Amino acid sequence: MTNKDDLRPNEQTVTLAPASDASLRFIGKIRTPWRSRQQCPRQGQIDGPECQLVLDLVWHEALRGLEAYEMIEVLYWLDRSRRDLVLQSPKSDGQTFGTFALRSPVRPNPIGTALVRLERIEAGTVYVRGLDCLDGTPLIDIKPDRCAFSPKAPPKPAAIIPR
Ligand code: SAM
Protein backbone atom coordinates (compact mmCIF):
# COMPACT_ATOMS: atom_id res chain seq x y z
CA MET A 1 0.00 0.00 0.00
CA THR A 2 2.01 2.99 -1.25
CA ASN A 3 -0.52 4.82 -3.39
CA LYS A 4 -0.91 8.59 -2.88
CA ASP A 5 -4.67 8.09 -3.29
CA ASP A 6 -4.72 6.11 -0.03
CA LEU A 7 -3.81 9.20 2.02
CA ARG A 8 -6.24 10.82 4.43
CA PRO A 9 -6.37 14.61 4.93
CA ASN A 10 -3.17 15.97 6.61
CA GLU A 11 -1.25 12.72 6.20
CA GLN A 12 2.33 13.15 4.99
CA THR A 13 4.68 10.79 3.22
CA VAL A 14 8.45 10.84 2.73
CA THR A 15 10.52 9.50 -0.13
CA LEU A 16 12.43 6.52 1.16
CA ALA A 17 15.89 5.28 0.20
CA PRO A 18 15.94 1.57 -0.70
CA ALA A 19 15.90 -0.62 2.41
CA SER A 20 19.33 -2.15 2.77
CA ASP A 21 20.51 -2.34 6.36
CA ALA A 22 18.89 -5.37 8.04
CA SER A 23 17.92 -8.77 6.72
CA LEU A 24 15.16 -10.38 8.70
CA ARG A 25 14.71 -14.12 8.70
CA PHE A 26 11.07 -15.09 8.98
CA ILE A 27 10.66 -18.16 11.19
CA GLY A 28 7.18 -19.20 10.06
CA LYS A 29 3.68 -17.93 9.39
CA ILE A 30 0.74 -16.88 11.55
CA ARG A 31 -2.65 -18.43 10.88
CA THR A 32 -5.62 -16.32 12.01
CA PRO A 33 -9.32 -16.15 11.07
CA TRP A 34 -8.91 -12.68 9.49
CA ARG A 35 -8.62 -12.25 5.71
CA SER A 36 -8.99 -8.44 5.53
CA ARG A 37 -7.84 -5.50 7.63
CA GLN A 38 -11.44 -4.54 8.27
CA GLN A 39 -12.03 -7.91 9.99
CA CYS A 40 -8.89 -7.67 12.17
CA PRO A 41 -9.13 -6.31 15.70
CA ARG A 42 -6.98 -3.20 16.27
CA GLN A 43 -5.33 -4.97 19.22
CA GLY A 44 -5.70 -8.62 20.11
CA GLN A 45 -7.66 -9.79 23.13
CA ILE A 46 -6.55 -12.56 25.44
CA ASP A 47 -10.00 -14.19 25.12
CA GLY A 48 -10.01 -13.75 21.33
CA PRO A 49 -10.00 -16.61 18.81
CA GLU A 50 -7.28 -19.23 18.86
CA CYS A 51 -4.52 -18.50 16.33
CA GLN A 52 -1.50 -20.55 15.27
CA LEU A 53 2.18 -19.71 15.05
CA VAL A 54 3.32 -22.25 12.47
CA LEU A 55 7.09 -22.52 12.67
CA ASP A 56 9.30 -23.66 9.82
CA LEU A 57 10.69 -27.13 10.46
CA VAL A 58 14.24 -25.90 11.22
CA TRP A 59 12.93 -23.91 14.22
CA HIS A 60 10.83 -26.61 15.90
CA GLU A 61 13.59 -27.47 18.38
CA ALA A 62 13.83 -23.78 19.34
CA LEU A 63 10.45 -24.10 21.07
CA ARG A 64 11.82 -26.37 23.79
CA GLY A 65 10.97 -24.91 27.23
CA LEU A 66 8.45 -22.39 25.93
CA GLU A 67 5.56 -24.49 27.28
CA ALA A 68 6.51 -23.35 30.80
CA TYR A 69 5.14 -19.89 30.05
CA GLU A 70 1.56 -18.73 30.19
CA MET A 71 2.13 -15.44 28.36
CA ILE A 72 4.52 -15.00 25.47
CA GLU A 73 5.53 -12.12 23.26
CA VAL A 74 5.11 -12.49 19.50
CA LEU A 75 6.79 -10.30 16.90
CA TYR A 76 5.49 -10.25 13.35
CA TRP A 77 5.97 -8.44 10.07
CA LEU A 78 2.91 -6.47 8.99
CA ASP A 79 3.70 -7.22 5.37
CA ARG A 80 0.75 -5.47 3.75
CA SER A 81 1.53 -2.01 5.22
CA ARG A 82 2.86 1.04 3.47
CA ARG A 83 6.09 2.27 5.06
CA ASP A 84 6.44 5.92 4.04
CA LEU A 85 4.10 7.90 6.32
CA VAL A 86 5.53 10.34 8.86
CA LEU A 87 2.17 11.87 9.78
CA GLN A 88 -1.00 9.81 10.06
CA SER A 89 -4.70 10.46 10.67
CA PRO A 90 -5.82 6.99 11.71
CA LYS A 91 -9.40 7.93 12.55
CA SER A 92 -9.95 10.32 9.61
CA ASP A 93 -11.27 12.85 12.12
CA GLY A 94 -8.82 15.66 11.39
CA GLN A 95 -6.44 14.66 14.20
CA THR A 96 -2.93 13.95 12.98
CA PHE A 97 -0.12 12.17 14.83
CA GLY A 98 3.51 11.32 14.15
CA THR A 99 4.03 7.68 13.19
CA PHE A 100 6.06 7.00 16.35
CA ALA A 101 3.19 8.24 18.53
CA LEU A 102 0.93 5.48 17.17
CA ARG A 103 0.70 1.68 17.18
CA SER A 104 -0.44 1.81 13.58
CA PRO A 105 0.78 -0.98 11.25
CA VAL A 106 2.03 1.79 8.94
CA ARG A 107 5.64 2.46 9.95
CA PRO A 108 9.11 2.38 8.37
CA ASN A 109 9.67 -1.13 9.70
CA PRO A 110 6.19 -2.63 10.10
CA ILE A 111 6.88 -4.80 13.13
CA GLY A 112 3.86 -5.77 15.21
CA THR A 113 4.11 -7.06 18.76
CA ALA A 114 1.54 -8.77 20.94
CA LEU A 115 1.52 -10.31 24.38
CA VAL A 116 -0.53 -13.48 23.90
CA ARG A 117 -1.78 -16.38 25.98
CA LEU A 118 -0.05 -19.67 25.21
CA GLU A 119 -2.63 -22.47 24.94
CA ARG A 120 -0.49 -25.41 23.80
CA ILE A 121 2.31 -26.48 21.50
CA GLU A 122 1.89 -29.34 19.03
CA ALA A 123 4.39 -30.44 16.37
CA GLY A 124 6.04 -27.08 15.81
CA THR A 125 2.81 -25.10 16.02
CA VAL A 126 2.13 -22.77 18.93
CA TYR A 127 -1.57 -22.17 19.68
CA VAL A 128 -2.23 -18.73 21.18
CA ARG A 129 -4.97 -16.19 21.90
CA GLY A 130 -4.50 -12.42 21.68
CA LEU A 131 -3.38 -11.72 18.12
CA ASP A 132 -4.56 -9.03 15.74
CA CYS A 133 -2.93 -9.82 12.38
CA LEU A 134 -4.04 -11.04 8.97
CA ASP A 135 -3.90 -14.71 8.06
CA GLY A 136 -0.49 -15.49 6.58
CA THR A 137 1.40 -12.71 8.37
CA PRO A 138 5.12 -13.60 8.55
CA LEU A 139 6.40 -14.51 12.00
CA ILE A 140 9.64 -12.85 13.17
CA ASP A 141 10.21 -14.04 16.72
CA ILE A 142 8.73 -15.52 19.90
CA LYS A 143 9.93 -14.68 23.43
CA PRO A 144 8.73 -15.57 26.91
CA ASP A 145 6.98 -12.68 28.64
CA ARG A 146 9.56 -10.70 30.59
CA CYS A 147 7.24 -10.48 33.60
CA ALA A 148 8.76 -12.49 36.46
CA PHE A 149 5.34 -13.88 37.39
CA SER A 150 4.55 -15.47 34.07
CA PRO A 151 6.02 -18.99 34.35
CA LYS A 152 3.24 -21.49 35.14
CA ALA A 153 5.68 -23.58 37.15
CA PRO A 154 9.43 -23.53 37.81
CA PRO A 155 11.00 -24.61 34.52
CA LYS A 156 12.41 -28.12 34.48
CA PRO A 157 16.24 -28.22 34.24
CA ALA A 158 16.05 -29.31 30.60
CA ALA A 159 13.82 -26.34 29.83
CA ILE A 160 16.17 -23.63 31.12
CA ILE A 161 17.28 -21.59 28.17
CA PRO A 162 19.63 -18.58 28.57
CA ARG A 163 17.97 -15.28 27.66
N1 SAM B 1 -0.48 -5.48 18.11
C1 SAM B 1 0.44 -4.93 17.13
C2 SAM B 1 1.21 -3.79 17.74
O1 SAM B 1 0.66 -3.07 18.58
O2 SAM B 1 2.38 -3.62 17.38
C3 SAM B 1 -0.24 -4.52 15.83
C4 SAM B 1 -1.28 -3.46 16.00
S1 SAM B 1 -1.91 -2.89 14.45
C5 SAM B 1 -2.92 -1.52 15.01
C6 SAM B 1 -3.11 -4.11 14.06
C7 SAM B 1 -3.77 -3.78 12.74
O3 SAM B 1 -2.82 -3.96 11.69
C8 SAM B 1 -4.92 -4.67 12.38
O4 SAM B 1 -6.13 -4.19 12.91
C9 SAM B 1 -4.93 -4.60 10.85
O5 SAM B 1 -5.66 -3.46 10.43
C10 SAM B 1 -3.47 -4.35 10.50
N2 SAM B 1 -2.79 -5.56 10.03
C11 SAM B 1 -2.87 -6.81 10.55
N3 SAM B 1 -2.08 -7.66 9.88
C12 SAM B 1 -1.48 -6.95 8.91
C13 SAM B 1 -0.53 -7.27 7.89
N4 SAM B 1 -0.05 -8.50 7.72
N5 SAM B 1 -0.13 -6.26 7.07
C14 SAM B 1 -0.62 -5.02 7.22
N6 SAM B 1 -1.51 -4.65 8.16
C15 SAM B 1 -1.93 -5.60 8.99
PDB file of C-alpha atoms and ligand atoms in Angstrom:
ATOM      1  CA  MET A   1       0.000   0.000   0.000  1.00  0.00           C
ATOM      2  CA  THR A   2       2.014   2.985  -1.253  1.00  0.00           C
ATOM      3  CA  ASN A   3      -0.521   4.816  -3.388  1.00  0.00           C
ATOM      4  CA  LYS A   4      -0.909   8.590  -2.877  1.00  0.00           C
ATOM      5  CA  ASP A   5      -4.673   8.091  -3.288  1.00  0.00           C
ATOM      6  CA  ASP A   6      -4.716   6.112  -0.027  1.00  0.00           C
ATOM      7  CA  LEU A   7      -3.811   9.196   2.019  1.00  0.00           C
ATOM      8  CA  ARG A   8      -6.237  10.817   4.428  1.00  0.00           C
ATOM      9  CA  PRO A   9      -6.367  14.611   4.932  1.00  0.00           C
ATOM     10  CA  ASN A  10      -3.173  15.965   6.607  1.00  0.00           C
ATOM     11  CA  GLU A  11      -1.247  12.716   6.195  1.00  0.00           C
ATOM     12  CA  GLN A  12       2.331  13.149   4.992  1.00  0.00           C
ATOM     13  CA  THR A  13       4.682  10.789   3.221  1.00  0.00           C
ATOM     14  CA  VAL A  14       8.452  10.839   2.726  1.00  0.00           C
ATOM     15  CA  THR A  15      10.517   9.504  -0.127  1.00  0.00           C
ATOM     16  CA  LEU A  16      12.435   6.519   1.159  1.00  0.00           C
ATOM     17  CA  ALA A  17      15.892   5.279   0.203  1.00  0.00           C
ATOM     18  CA  PRO A  18      15.940   1.572  -0.704  1.00  0.00           C
ATOM     19  CA  ALA A  19      15.895  -0.623   2.405  1.00  0.00           C
ATOM     20  CA  SER A  20      19.329  -2.151   2.775  1.00  0.00           C
ATOM     21  CA  ASP A  21      20.511  -2.340   6.362  1.00  0.00           C
ATOM     22  CA  ALA A  22      18.890  -5.368   8.035  1.00  0.00           C
ATOM     23  CA  SER A  23      17.921  -8.768   6.717  1.00  0.00           C
ATOM     24  CA  LEU A  24      15.161 -10.378   8.696  1.00  0.00           C
ATOM     25  CA  ARG A  25      14.715 -14.121   8.697  1.00  0.00           C
ATOM     26  CA  PHE A  26      11.068 -15.093   8.982  1.00  0.00           C
ATOM     27  CA  ILE A  27      10.655 -18.160  11.189  1.00  0.00           C
ATOM     28  CA  GLY A  28       7.181 -19.197  10.060  1.00  0.00           C
ATOM     29  CA  LYS A  29       3.678 -17.925   9.393  1.00  0.00           C
ATOM     30  CA  ILE A  30       0.745 -16.884  11.549  1.00  0.00           C
ATOM     31  CA  ARG A  31      -2.652 -18.432  10.879  1.00  0.00           C
ATOM     32  CA  THR A  32      -5.615 -16.320  12.012  1.00  0.00           C
ATOM     33  CA  PRO A  33      -9.319 -16.151  11.073  1.00  0.00           C
ATOM     34  CA  TRP A  34      -8.907 -12.678   9.487  1.00  0.00           C
ATOM     35  CA  ARG A  35      -8.616 -12.246   5.711  1.00  0.00           C
ATOM     36  CA  SER A  36      -8.993  -8.436   5.529  1.00  0.00           C
ATOM     37  CA  ARG A  37      -7.836  -5.502   7.631  1.00  0.00           C
ATOM     38  CA  GLN A  38     -11.441  -4.542   8.272  1.00  0.00           C
ATOM     39  CA  GLN A  39     -12.028  -7.912   9.988  1.00  0.00           C
ATOM     40  CA  CYS A  40      -8.894  -7.670  12.174  1.00  0.00           C
ATOM     41  CA  PRO A  41      -9.126  -6.314  15.703  1.00  0.00           C
ATOM     42  CA  ARG A  42      -6.976  -3.204  16.275  1.00  0.00           C
ATOM     43  CA  GLN A  43      -5.331  -4.965  19.222  1.00  0.00           C
ATOM     44  CA  GLY A  44      -5.699  -8.624  20.114  1.00  0.00           C
ATOM     45  CA  GLN A  45      -7.661  -9.793  23.128  1.00  0.00           C
ATOM     46  CA  ILE A  46      -6.546 -12.556  25.438  1.00  0.00           C
ATOM     47  CA  ASP A  47      -9.997 -14.191  25.120  1.00  0.00           C
ATOM     48  CA  GLY A  48     -10.011 -13.750  21.328  1.00  0.00           C
ATOM     49  CA  PRO A  49     -10.000 -16.610  18.813  1.00  0.00           C
ATOM     50  CA  GLU A  50      -7.278 -19.229  18.855  1.00  0.00           C
ATOM     51  CA  CYS A  51      -4.517 -18.503  16.328  1.00  0.00           C
ATOM     52  CA  GLN A  52      -1.503 -20.545  15.267  1.00  0.00           C
ATOM     53  CA  LEU A  53       2.178 -19.708  15.050  1.00  0.00           C
ATOM     54  CA  VAL A  54       3.316 -22.251  12.475  1.00  0.00           C
ATOM     55  CA  LEU A  55       7.089 -22.524  12.668  1.00  0.00           C
ATOM     56  CA  ASP A  56       9.305 -23.657   9.823  1.00  0.00           C
ATOM     57  CA  LEU A  57      10.694 -27.128  10.463  1.00  0.00           C
ATOM     58  CA  VAL A  58      14.241 -25.899  11.225  1.00  0.00           C
ATOM     59  CA  TRP A  59      12.934 -23.906  14.219  1.00  0.00           C
ATOM     60  CA  HIS A  60      10.826 -26.608  15.900  1.00  0.00           C
ATOM     61  CA  GLU A  61      13.591 -27.469  18.376  1.00  0.00           C
ATOM     62  CA  ALA A  62      13.834 -23.779  19.338  1.00  0.00           C
ATOM     63  CA  LEU A  63      10.446 -24.098  21.074  1.00  0.00           C
ATOM     64  CA  ARG A  64      11.825 -26.368  23.788  1.00  0.00           C
ATOM     65  CA  GLY A  65      10.974 -24.912  27.229  1.00  0.00           C
ATOM     66  CA  LEU A  66       8.449 -22.389  25.935  1.00  0.00           C
ATOM     67  CA  GLU A  67       5.563 -24.492  27.279  1.00  0.00           C
ATOM     68  CA  ALA A  68       6.511 -23.351  30.802  1.00  0.00           C
ATOM     69  CA  TYR A  69       5.135 -19.888  30.047  1.00  0.00           C
ATOM     70  CA  GLU A  70       1.557 -18.734  30.194  1.00  0.00           C
ATOM     71  CA  MET A  71       2.134 -15.442  28.364  1.00  0.00           C
ATOM     72  CA  ILE A  72       4.523 -15.004  25.466  1.00  0.00           C
ATOM     73  CA  GLU A  73       5.526 -12.121  23.261  1.00  0.00           C
ATOM     74  CA  VAL A  74       5.114 -12.494  19.503  1.00  0.00           C
ATOM     75  CA  LEU A  75       6.794 -10.297  16.905  1.00  0.00           C
ATOM     76  CA  TYR A  76       5.486 -10.250  13.348  1.00  0.00           C
ATOM     77  CA  TRP A  77       5.969  -8.443  10.073  1.00  0.00           C
ATOM     78  CA  LEU A  78       2.913  -6.467   8.986  1.00  0.00           C
ATOM     79  CA  ASP A  79       3.705  -7.222   5.371  1.00  0.00           C
ATOM     80  CA  ARG A  80       0.752  -5.467   3.746  1.00  0.00           C
ATOM     81  CA  SER A  81       1.527  -2.009   5.223  1.00  0.00           C
ATOM     82  CA  ARG A  82       2.862   1.041   3.468  1.00  0.00           C
ATOM     83  CA  ARG A  83       6.090   2.272   5.061  1.00  0.00           C
ATOM     84  CA  ASP A  84       6.437   5.916   4.042  1.00  0.00           C
ATOM     85  CA  LEU A  85       4.097   7.901   6.318  1.00  0.00           C
ATOM     86  CA  VAL A  86       5.528  10.344   8.862  1.00  0.00           C
ATOM     87  CA  LEU A  87       2.168  11.867   9.784  1.00  0.00           C
ATOM     88  CA  GLN A  88      -1.004   9.808  10.059  1.00  0.00           C
ATOM     89  CA  SER A  89      -4.696  10.461  10.671  1.00  0.00           C
ATOM     90  CA  PRO A  90      -5.821   6.993  11.713  1.00  0.00           C
ATOM     91  CA  LYS A  91      -9.395   7.925  12.549  1.00  0.00           C
ATOM     92  CA  SER A  92      -9.947  10.319   9.610  1.00  0.00           C
ATOM     93  CA  ASP A  93     -11.273  12.854  12.122  1.00  0.00           C
ATOM     94  CA  GLY A  94      -8.819  15.664  11.393  1.00  0.00           C
ATOM     95  CA  GLN A  95      -6.440  14.665  14.204  1.00  0.00           C
ATOM     96  CA  THR A  96      -2.932  13.952  12.981  1.00  0.00           C
ATOM     97  CA  PHE A  97      -0.119  12.174  14.826  1.00  0.00           C
ATOM     98  CA  GLY A  98       3.505  11.323  14.151  1.00  0.00           C
ATOM     99  CA  THR A  99       4.031   7.682  13.191  1.00  0.00           C
ATOM    100  CA  PHE A 100       6.057   7.001  16.346  1.00  0.00           C
ATOM    101  CA  ALA A 101       3.192   8.236  18.527  1.00  0.00           C
ATOM    102  CA  LEU A 102       0.929   5.485  17.168  1.00  0.00           C
ATOM    103  CA  ARG A 103       0.698   1.676  17.182  1.00  0.00           C
ATOM    104  CA  SER A 104      -0.443   1.805  13.576  1.00  0.00           C
ATOM    105  CA  PRO A 105       0.776  -0.976  11.251  1.00  0.00           C
ATOM    106  CA  VAL A 106       2.032   1.786   8.938  1.00  0.00           C
ATOM    107  CA  ARG A 107       5.639   2.462   9.948  1.00  0.00           C
ATOM    108  CA  PRO A 108       9.109   2.382   8.368  1.00  0.00           C
ATOM    109  CA  ASN A 109       9.675  -1.133   9.705  1.00  0.00           C
ATOM    110  CA  PRO A 110       6.191  -2.629  10.096  1.00  0.00           C
ATOM    111  CA  ILE A 111       6.883  -4.799  13.132  1.00  0.00           C
ATOM    112  CA  GLY A 112       3.860  -5.774  15.209  1.00  0.00           C
ATOM    113  CA  THR A 113       4.112  -7.057  18.759  1.00  0.00           C
ATOM    114  CA  ALA A 114       1.538  -8.770  20.937  1.00  0.00           C
ATOM    115  CA  LEU A 115       1.515 -10.310  24.375  1.00  0.00           C
ATOM    116  CA  VAL A 116      -0.533 -13.480  23.904  1.00  0.00           C
ATOM    117  CA  ARG A 117      -1.779 -16.385  25.982  1.00  0.00           C
ATOM    118  CA  LEU A 118      -0.051 -19.672  25.214  1.00  0.00           C
ATOM    119  CA  GLU A 119      -2.633 -22.466  24.943  1.00  0.00           C
ATOM    120  CA  ARG A 120      -0.486 -25.407  23.798  1.00  0.00           C
ATOM    121  CA  ILE A 121       2.315 -26.479  21.498  1.00  0.00           C
ATOM    122  CA  GLU A 122       1.894 -29.343  19.027  1.00  0.00           C
ATOM    123  CA  ALA A 123       4.386 -30.442  16.368  1.00  0.00           C
ATOM    124  CA  GLY A 124       6.038 -27.079  15.810  1.00  0.00           C
ATOM    125  CA  THR A 125       2.807 -25.095  16.016  1.00  0.00           C
ATOM    126  CA  VAL A 126       2.125 -22.768  18.934  1.00  0.00           C
ATOM    127  CA  TYR A 127      -1.570 -22.174  19.684  1.00  0.00           C
ATOM    128  CA  VAL A 128      -2.232 -18.726  21.181  1.00  0.00           C
ATOM    129  CA  ARG A 129      -4.975 -16.186  21.896  1.00  0.00           C
ATOM    130  CA  GLY A 130      -4.505 -12.422  21.684  1.00  0.00           C
ATOM    131  CA  LEU A 131      -3.377 -11.720  18.119  1.00  0.00           C
ATOM    132  CA  ASP A 132      -4.556  -9.032  15.736  1.00  0.00           C
ATOM    133  CA  CYS A 133      -2.930  -9.820  12.381  1.00  0.00           C
ATOM    134  CA  LEU A 134      -4.044 -11.043   8.968  1.00  0.00           C
ATOM    135  CA  ASP A 135      -3.904 -14.706   8.064  1.00  0.00           C
ATOM    136  CA  GLY A 136      -0.486 -15.492   6.576  1.00  0.00           C
ATOM    137  CA  THR A 137       1.403 -12.708   8.370  1.00  0.00           C
ATOM    138  CA  PRO A 138       5.125 -13.597   8.547  1.00  0.00           C
ATOM    139  CA  LEU A 139       6.402 -14.508  12.005  1.00  0.00           C
ATOM    140  CA  ILE A 140       9.640 -12.847  13.169  1.00  0.00           C
ATOM    141  CA  ASP A 141      10.214 -14.038  16.725  1.00  0.00           C
ATOM    142  CA  ILE A 142       8.731 -15.519  19.901  1.00  0.00           C
ATOM    143  CA  LYS A 143       9.931 -14.676  23.431  1.00  0.00           C
ATOM    144  CA  PRO A 144       8.733 -15.567  26.908  1.00  0.00           C
ATOM    145  CA  ASP A 145       6.975 -12.684  28.635  1.00  0.00           C
ATOM    146  CA  ARG A 146       9.565 -10.695  30.587  1.00  0.00           C
ATOM    147  CA  CYS A 147       7.236 -10.476  33.599  1.00  0.00           C
ATOM    148  CA  ALA A 148       8.756 -12.488  36.462  1.00  0.00           C
ATOM    149  CA  PHE A 149       5.336 -13.880  37.392  1.00  0.00           C
ATOM    150  CA  SER A 150       4.546 -15.470  34.075  1.00  0.00           C
ATOM    151  CA  PRO A 151       6.019 -18.987  34.351  1.00  0.00           C
ATOM    152  CA  LYS A 152       3.238 -21.491  35.137  1.00  0.00           C
ATOM    153  CA  ALA A 153       5.684 -23.580  37.153  1.00  0.00           C
ATOM    154  CA  PRO A 154       9.428 -23.531  37.812  1.00  0.00           C
ATOM    155  CA  PRO A 155      10.995 -24.611  34.524  1.00  0.00           C
ATOM    156  CA  LYS A 156      12.411 -28.124  34.485  1.00  0.00           C
ATOM    157  CA  PRO A 157      16.241 -28.223  34.244  1.00  0.00           C
ATOM    158  CA  ALA A 158      16.055 -29.313  30.596  1.00  0.00           C
ATOM    159  CA  ALA A 159      13.821 -26.335  29.834  1.00  0.00           C
ATOM    160  CA  ILE A 160      16.168 -23.626  31.115  1.00  0.00           C
ATOM    161  CA  ILE A 161      17.284 -21.586  28.170  1.00  0.00           C
ATOM    162  CA  PRO A 162      19.627 -18.579  28.573  1.00  0.00           C
ATOM    163  CA  ARG A 163      17.970 -15.276  27.665  1.00  0.00           C
TER     164      ARG A 163
HETATM  165  N1  SAM B   1      -0.480  -5.476  18.109  1.00  0.00           N
HETATM  166  C1  SAM B   1       0.437  -4.930  17.125  1.00  0.00           C
HETATM  167  C2  SAM B   1       1.211  -3.795  17.740  1.00  0.00           C
HETATM  168  O1  SAM B   1       0.665  -3.073  18.579  1.00  0.00           O
HETATM  169  O2  SAM B   1       2.382  -3.619  17.380  1.00  0.00           O
HETATM  170  C3  SAM B   1      -0.239  -4.518  15.827  1.00  0.00           C
HETATM  171  C4  SAM B   1      -1.275  -3.458  15.999  1.00  0.00           C
HETATM  172  S1  SAM B   1      -1.913  -2.891  14.449  1.00  0.00           S
HETATM  173  C5  SAM B   1      -2.917  -1.516  15.011  1.00  0.00           C
HETATM  174  C6  SAM B   1      -3.115  -4.113  14.057  1.00  0.00           C
HETATM  175  C7  SAM B   1      -3.768  -3.779  12.745  1.00  0.00           C
HETATM  176  O3  SAM B   1      -2.820  -3.962  11.692  1.00  0.00           O
HETATM  177  C8  SAM B   1      -4.925  -4.671  12.381  1.00  0.00           C
HETATM  178  O4  SAM B   1      -6.133  -4.191  12.914  1.00  0.00           O
HETATM  179  C9  SAM B   1      -4.927  -4.604  10.853  1.00  0.00           C
HETATM  180  O5  SAM B   1      -5.657  -3.462  10.433  1.00  0.00           O
HETATM  181  C10 SAM B   1      -3.467  -4.353  10.499  1.00  0.00           C
HETATM  182  N2  SAM B   1      -2.789  -5.563  10.030  1.00  0.00           N
HETATM  183  C11 SAM B   1      -2.869  -6.808  10.548  1.00  0.00           C
HETATM  184  N3  SAM B   1      -2.079  -7.661   9.878  1.00  0.00           N
HETATM  185  C12 SAM B   1      -1.481  -6.947   8.911  1.00  0.00           C
HETATM  186  C13 SAM B   1      -0.533  -7.272   7.892  1.00  0.00           C
HETATM  187  N4  SAM B   1      -0.048  -8.504   7.723  1.00  0.00           N
HETATM  188  N5  SAM B   1      -0.131  -6.265   7.066  1.00  0.00           N
HETATM  189  C14 SAM B   1      -0.621  -5.017   7.221  1.00  0.00           C
HETATM  190  N6  SAM B   1      -1.511  -4.645   8.158  1.00  0.00           N
HETATM  191  C15 SAM B   1      -1.932  -5.605   8.995  1.00  0.00           C
END
